[in-house]
Every structure is written in C-alpha cells, then in structure tokens.
C-alpha cells in the first residue's frame, strides 16, 4: 500500500455520506483493493462508524478486487459459449458483463478483450447531434408521452407519463436519476445508447430535468462499462450540464431503483419497502424521477416529434450477428433473428426473451409476437427485451441452474425466501440436492408472495416456464 498516496487522497476526499461509494471507488483505483485497514481509514476520515463502511465494502463484488484483475463472464450466454474454460490463472468469475454480443467475454482491467464492437440499426446509427429539447409546457410533455404510449424500458414497463406526472405532483426540490446499471443478463442496449448516441440520452435527460424544474441529476453507471463512462464524460462536458456520474461496484441488485437510492446514499444496496415510491420520496427523501437510459432516448425522440413505437432489442446466442437492433414492439422472435441478426447459426433450443426473470421459451414460440400479451400465453414476459437464443444442445435444466445461481448470488439477502429459496433451487437444478415438485412449488409461492423486490418476486418465472415447456426433464421431481 502506498501510505503517502493514501494520506494525500484521504485529505482530498469529500466527507458527505453520499460520497462513500465514490470515495471507495477512488481508493480502489488510486491506492488498492479495499482492505480492512483502508476501510477503517476512510471511515475515520468521513466520521462514519467503521462497521458501516465494512458492511458497504463487503456488499459490493468489486471493491476488494484489484483494478487490473481479469474478470470472466459466466452469464448464461457466455457459459454456453464455454467461458468457464477461461477461468484459469486467478481470473475472477462474474455474472453478465453486458457484452453478450462478444461472448465469451473477458474484461482485462477496464478493457474488453477482443475490443468493443457494435452491430446495430435504427436510430443508433443516426449522427449524434447536440440538440436542445423543444420548449414545451409540462402539460404538453405529458400529453406527448401519453399519446406515444411509451413505457419504461428498464424491465418493469411502467407508463412513462404516469411516473412523470407523479413526480410533478410532489413539491420541489426534485431529483432526476438515469438508471444505467444494466446488469440484466443478455442486456446490452443501454451500453449501445450511451456509446453511440450519448447526446440523445442527455437530450432526454435535460428534458426530464426541465420538466422536474431541477438542475440536480445523476447517472448511475455500472463499473464494468469503461467505454460508456468515457463517452458520457465527454458528452456531459460538451453539453455543459450539471450531471454527476455515480459508478457502481458490481452489485446487480443496485439496478433495482430503491436499492440504487440506498447505494447512492452511502449504504448497502438493499431495496426499500414501497410505498413510498421514489416519485414521492426518493434520493435523500426528495421526489425523484428514475428512468432507464433507453427510456430517456425515446423521450428525446418523442418530444422532437414523429416517433414510431419501437424498442431496442439486445440479441445474443446462436445468431449470426449478435447485437442491438431497433424493431417494432410486436416483432416475432423469428423475424427479429432472421431480419436483423442475419439468422440462426444452430438449431435453436431454449430462448430467453427478456432477461433472467422473463422466463424460458421453447422453439415452438418462435412465431409469437414478443408483446406482453403474446409472451403471457407462454408464461413469460418481455422484461428488458434481451433475447438470448441457446442451441438445441444446451439443456434447459442447465440454463435454469445457471439462472438460479445468478439470483442466489445477486440476492441482497434481505428477505428470507429470496435468500434461501434461490440457493436451494440452484442446488436442485444443479443436481446437488433433491426436492419434490410440491416442495419446489412451495418455495416458488413463498418467494413470489413475500419477497419485497422484483428479484425474489420474479425468480419463480423461469422455473415455472421451464416446468411447463419441458415437463419430461423434470419428471423425476414429481415423485
Ligand atoms: C432486480 C432488479 C434489477 C433491475 N435492474 C435494472 C437495470 O439494470 N436497469 C434499469 O434501467 N432498470 C432496472 N430495474 C428496474 C428499475 O427498478 C426501474 O423500474 C427502472 O429503472 C425504471 O425506469 P423505466 O421506467 O424507464 O424503465 C431492475 C429491477 C429489479 C427488480
Ligand atoms: S427479494 Fe431478494 S433481492 Fe429483493 S429485497 Fe428481498 S432479498 Fe433482496
């Protein structure tokens, strides 16, 4: 440890509790991985209880990991592409790194091995101009968002205009936060927006700030996206807007909006009970508008006029051109892959339509429109529109085991059914433990009904859909 560097850095670091994660990130980058001694030194400097800082350090995956560590993605698409074979020599295993178009993905320090590529279409190819949002009244903005029918692209699909209206009902000062945590396995679309159309995102963000009558705005960005960070920093400087980047530290759950608020306030990223919703009481108790990156890019286009309903689909797996494609909301899986990703490269087997909790589809669903209604018939949902196509030879049981491993590792462990249930189900599908179908169903019911956030509530969806579409693979459990 460079003691002199530490002493100088500690002097420079701000002492407000909201700066804790940022300070920890700087110590990791500029001094070294957070040891108990470094954690205590920062706690003393910030006048925070030492135990509180230890709690925060141990909550995040990356704070104790050197910045030049080699990280290997073992998310389902990378697992299917053989990434576990790359784990030799001290490399660290991490869940989805958000570069599924390059699977198997390895991060060497900040650099993606093999470089960053973009395979895309639609508005991401337009020139990234710095334009001011149109001067519209709050009522006009709401009317345009409502008429466009825009719903949140972060996964929950909540009507955007309703959320904006709810924030407007609350008294200022208000806050705007962009959710750029993009941790959902298979999801790469927000990275594409940030790297290819950063000014479009900022145009939507400035429109949101004007609507909320605030100049306090944050972008919560996942740590693994070094290229996005560099591009955003330049774009923010070029526009001259007061937007602060908050860099995460490898906790998927911090993408859940209330966990994100906790993280930004300098605590462990554990979801809050709702109500109150962030629109009523969010960052430091202020009314807070939280929108996903892609949502705000659509907002910018809608407020310019002439927007056609569409979304960005992340497409990965056994397709010729994995990437991020703009396509209609009701496109079918087959059309998405054949017309945009240049077709399948192997006989498709299990297909995940929208991220870990969206469910698992059989190949028989290839001609189903990827709408809420179309997917509901298969017990699935569109989630973050992250379509992952697995080959016929990749067992749905393995996919399910990997999915439950992901939930088990990323559960914040606040709710007992989520903490124990995901772990137990992972062990069952991994073949380490047996359970009857009735026992599995009891766990699923407890998780869905009593978990406080979407992670635990939705974890049963992939299990139930796999049971429904591949009953023969789970027959032995019905004993
Ligand atoms: C476990 C979990 C993880 C989430 N991760 C993300 C994420 O990485 N990015 C995101 O935009 N939304 C994520 N969400 C959804 C957010 O809570 C929230 O709904 C979203 O940011 C709202 O923005 P939108 O209305 O524009 O979609 C996650 C939700 C859950 C339950
Ligand atoms: S459901 Fe899981 S991830 Fe969500 S708050 Fe409870 S324990 Fe944490």
PDB file of N, CA, C and O and ligand atoms in Angstrom, residues 253 271 410-415 418-419 451-457, ligand 2:
ATOM      1  N   UNK A 253     -28.189  -5.984  -7.925  1.00  0.00           N
ATOM      2  CA  UNK A 253     -29.413  -5.521  -7.275  1.00  0.00           C
ATOM      3  C   UNK A 253     -29.507  -3.993  -7.271  1.00  0.00           C
ATOM      4  O   UNK A 253     -30.601  -3.426  -7.168  1.00  0.00           O
ATOM      5  N   UNK A 271     -32.993  -3.115  -1.434  1.00  0.00           N
ATOM      6  CA  UNK A 271     -34.247  -2.454  -1.790  1.00  0.00           C
ATOM      7  C   UNK A 271     -35.046  -1.986  -0.577  1.00  0.00           C
ATOM      8  O   UNK A 271     -34.993  -2.588   0.499  1.00  0.00           O
ATOM      9  N   UNK A 410     -26.876 -12.860  -6.517  1.00  0.00           N
ATOM     10  CA  UNK A 410     -27.177 -11.428  -6.575  1.00  0.00           C
ATOM     11  C   UNK A 410     -28.275 -10.992  -5.610  1.00  0.00           C
ATOM     12  O   UNK A 410     -28.542  -9.801  -5.481  1.00  0.00           O
ATOM     13  N   UNK A 411     -28.926 -11.960  -4.923  1.00  0.00           N
ATOM     14  CA  UNK A 411     -29.914 -11.587  -3.907  1.00  0.00           C
ATOM     15  C   UNK A 411     -29.227 -10.731  -2.843  1.00  0.00           C
ATOM     16  O   UNK A 411     -28.113 -11.047  -2.412  1.00  0.00           O
ATOM     17  N   UNK A 412     -29.890  -9.657  -2.418  1.00  0.00           N
ATOM     18  CA  UNK A 412     -29.271  -8.817  -1.379  1.00  0.00           C
ATOM     19  C   UNK A 412     -29.421  -9.469  -0.014  1.00  0.00           C
ATOM     20  O   UNK A 412     -28.870  -9.000   0.964  1.00  0.00           O
ATOM     21  N   UNK A 413     -30.234 -10.547   0.056  1.00  0.00           N
ATOM     22  CA  UNK A 413     -30.393 -11.384   1.251  1.00  0.00           C
ATOM     23  C   UNK A 413     -31.249 -10.755   2.344  1.00  0.00           C
ATOM     24  O   UNK A 413     -31.236 -11.196   3.485  1.00  0.00           O
ATOM     25  N   UNK A 414     -31.992  -9.727   1.984  1.00  0.00           N
ATOM     26  CA  UNK A 414     -32.847  -9.084   2.986  1.00  0.00           C
ATOM     27  C   UNK A 414     -34.067  -9.962   3.320  1.00  0.00           C
ATOM     28  O   UNK A 414     -34.460 -10.068   4.485  1.00  0.00           O
ATOM     29  N   UNK A 415     -34.675 -10.580   2.281  1.00  0.00           N
ATOM     30  CA  UNK A 415     -35.879 -11.401   2.528  1.00  0.00           C
ATOM     31  C   UNK A 415     -35.493 -12.880   2.589  1.00  0.00           C
ATOM     32  O   UNK A 415     -34.809 -13.380   1.689  1.00  0.00           O
ATOM     33  N   UNK A 418     -36.158 -15.274  -0.556  1.00  0.00           N
ATOM     34  CA  UNK A 418     -35.269 -15.000  -1.680  1.00  0.00           C
ATOM     35  C   UNK A 418     -33.865 -15.495  -1.355  1.00  0.00           C
ATOM     36  O   UNK A 418     -33.207 -16.131  -2.172  1.00  0.00           O
ATOM     37  N   UNK A 419     -33.434 -15.228  -0.139  1.00  0.00           N
ATOM     38  CA  UNK A 419     -32.071 -15.605   0.262  1.00  0.00           C
ATOM     39  C   UNK A 419     -31.883 -17.116   0.245  1.00  0.00           C
ATOM     40  O   UNK A 419     -30.923 -17.624  -0.325  1.00  0.00           O
ATOM     41  N   UNK A 451     -41.474 -11.803  -1.141  1.00  0.00           N
ATOM     42  CA  UNK A 451     -40.239 -11.040  -1.389  1.00  0.00           C
ATOM     43  C   UNK A 451     -40.608  -9.580  -1.562  1.00  0.00           C
ATOM     44  O   UNK A 451     -41.674  -9.259  -2.090  1.00  0.00           O
ATOM     45  N   UNK A 452     -39.684  -8.686  -1.176  1.00  0.00           N
ATOM     46  CA  UNK A 452     -40.080  -7.279  -1.269  1.00  0.00           C
ATOM     47  C   UNK A 452     -39.685  -6.613  -2.578  1.00  0.00           C
ATOM     48  O   UNK A 452     -40.126  -5.523  -2.869  1.00  0.00           O
ATOM     49  N   UNK A 453     -38.830  -7.242  -3.368  1.00  0.00           N
ATOM     50  CA  UNK A 453     -38.500  -6.595  -4.649  1.00  0.00           C
ATOM     51  C   UNK A 453     -38.645  -7.567  -5.800  1.00  0.00           C
ATOM     52  O   UNK A 453     -38.850  -8.774  -5.609  1.00  0.00           O
ATOM     53  N   UNK A 454     -38.491  -7.023  -6.996  1.00  0.00           N
ATOM     54  CA  UNK A 454     -38.709  -7.796  -8.218  1.00  0.00           C
ATOM     55  C   UNK A 454     -37.796  -8.996  -8.351  1.00  0.00           C
ATOM     56  O   UNK A 454     -38.160  -9.968  -9.008  1.00  0.00           O
ATOM     57  N   UNK A 455     -36.613  -8.981  -7.744  1.00  0.00           N
ATOM     58  CA  UNK A 455     -35.714 -10.126  -7.907  1.00  0.00           C
ATOM     59  C   UNK A 455     -36.360 -11.389  -7.340  1.00  0.00           C
ATOM     60  O   UNK A 455     -36.524 -12.379  -8.026  1.00  0.00           O
ATOM     61  N   UNK A 456     -36.742 -11.333  -6.075  1.00  0.00           N
ATOM     62  CA  UNK A 456     -37.343 -12.508  -5.452  1.00  0.00           C
ATOM     63  C   UNK A 456     -38.733 -12.801  -5.997  1.00  0.00           C
ATOM     64  O   UNK A 456     -39.121 -13.965  -6.171  1.00  0.00           O
ATOM     65  N   UNK A 457     -39.477 -11.731  -6.295  1.00  0.00           N
ATOM     66  CA  UNK A 457     -40.857 -11.925  -6.780  1.00  0.00           C
ATOM     67  C   UNK A 457     -40.884 -12.625  -8.132  1.00  0.00           C
ATOM     68  O   UNK A 457     -41.781 -13.406  -8.421  1.00  0.00           O
TER      69      UNK A 457
HETATM   70  S1  LIG B   2     -36.415 -10.044  -2.941  1.00  0.00           S
HETATM   71 FE1  LIG B   2     -34.258 -10.688  -2.761  1.00  0.00          FE
HETATM   72  S2  LIG B   2     -33.069  -9.091  -3.743  1.00  0.00           S
HETATM   73 FE2  LIG B   2     -35.129  -8.245  -3.373  1.00  0.00          FE
HETATM   74  S3  LIG B   2     -35.015  -7.245  -1.366  1.00  0.00           S
HETATM   75 FE3  LIG B   2     -35.645  -9.323  -0.944  1.00  0.00          FE
HETATM   76  S4  LIG B   2     -33.736 -10.476  -0.602  1.00  0.00           S
HETATM   77 FE4  LIG B   2     -33.178  -8.527  -1.584  1.00  0.00          FE
END
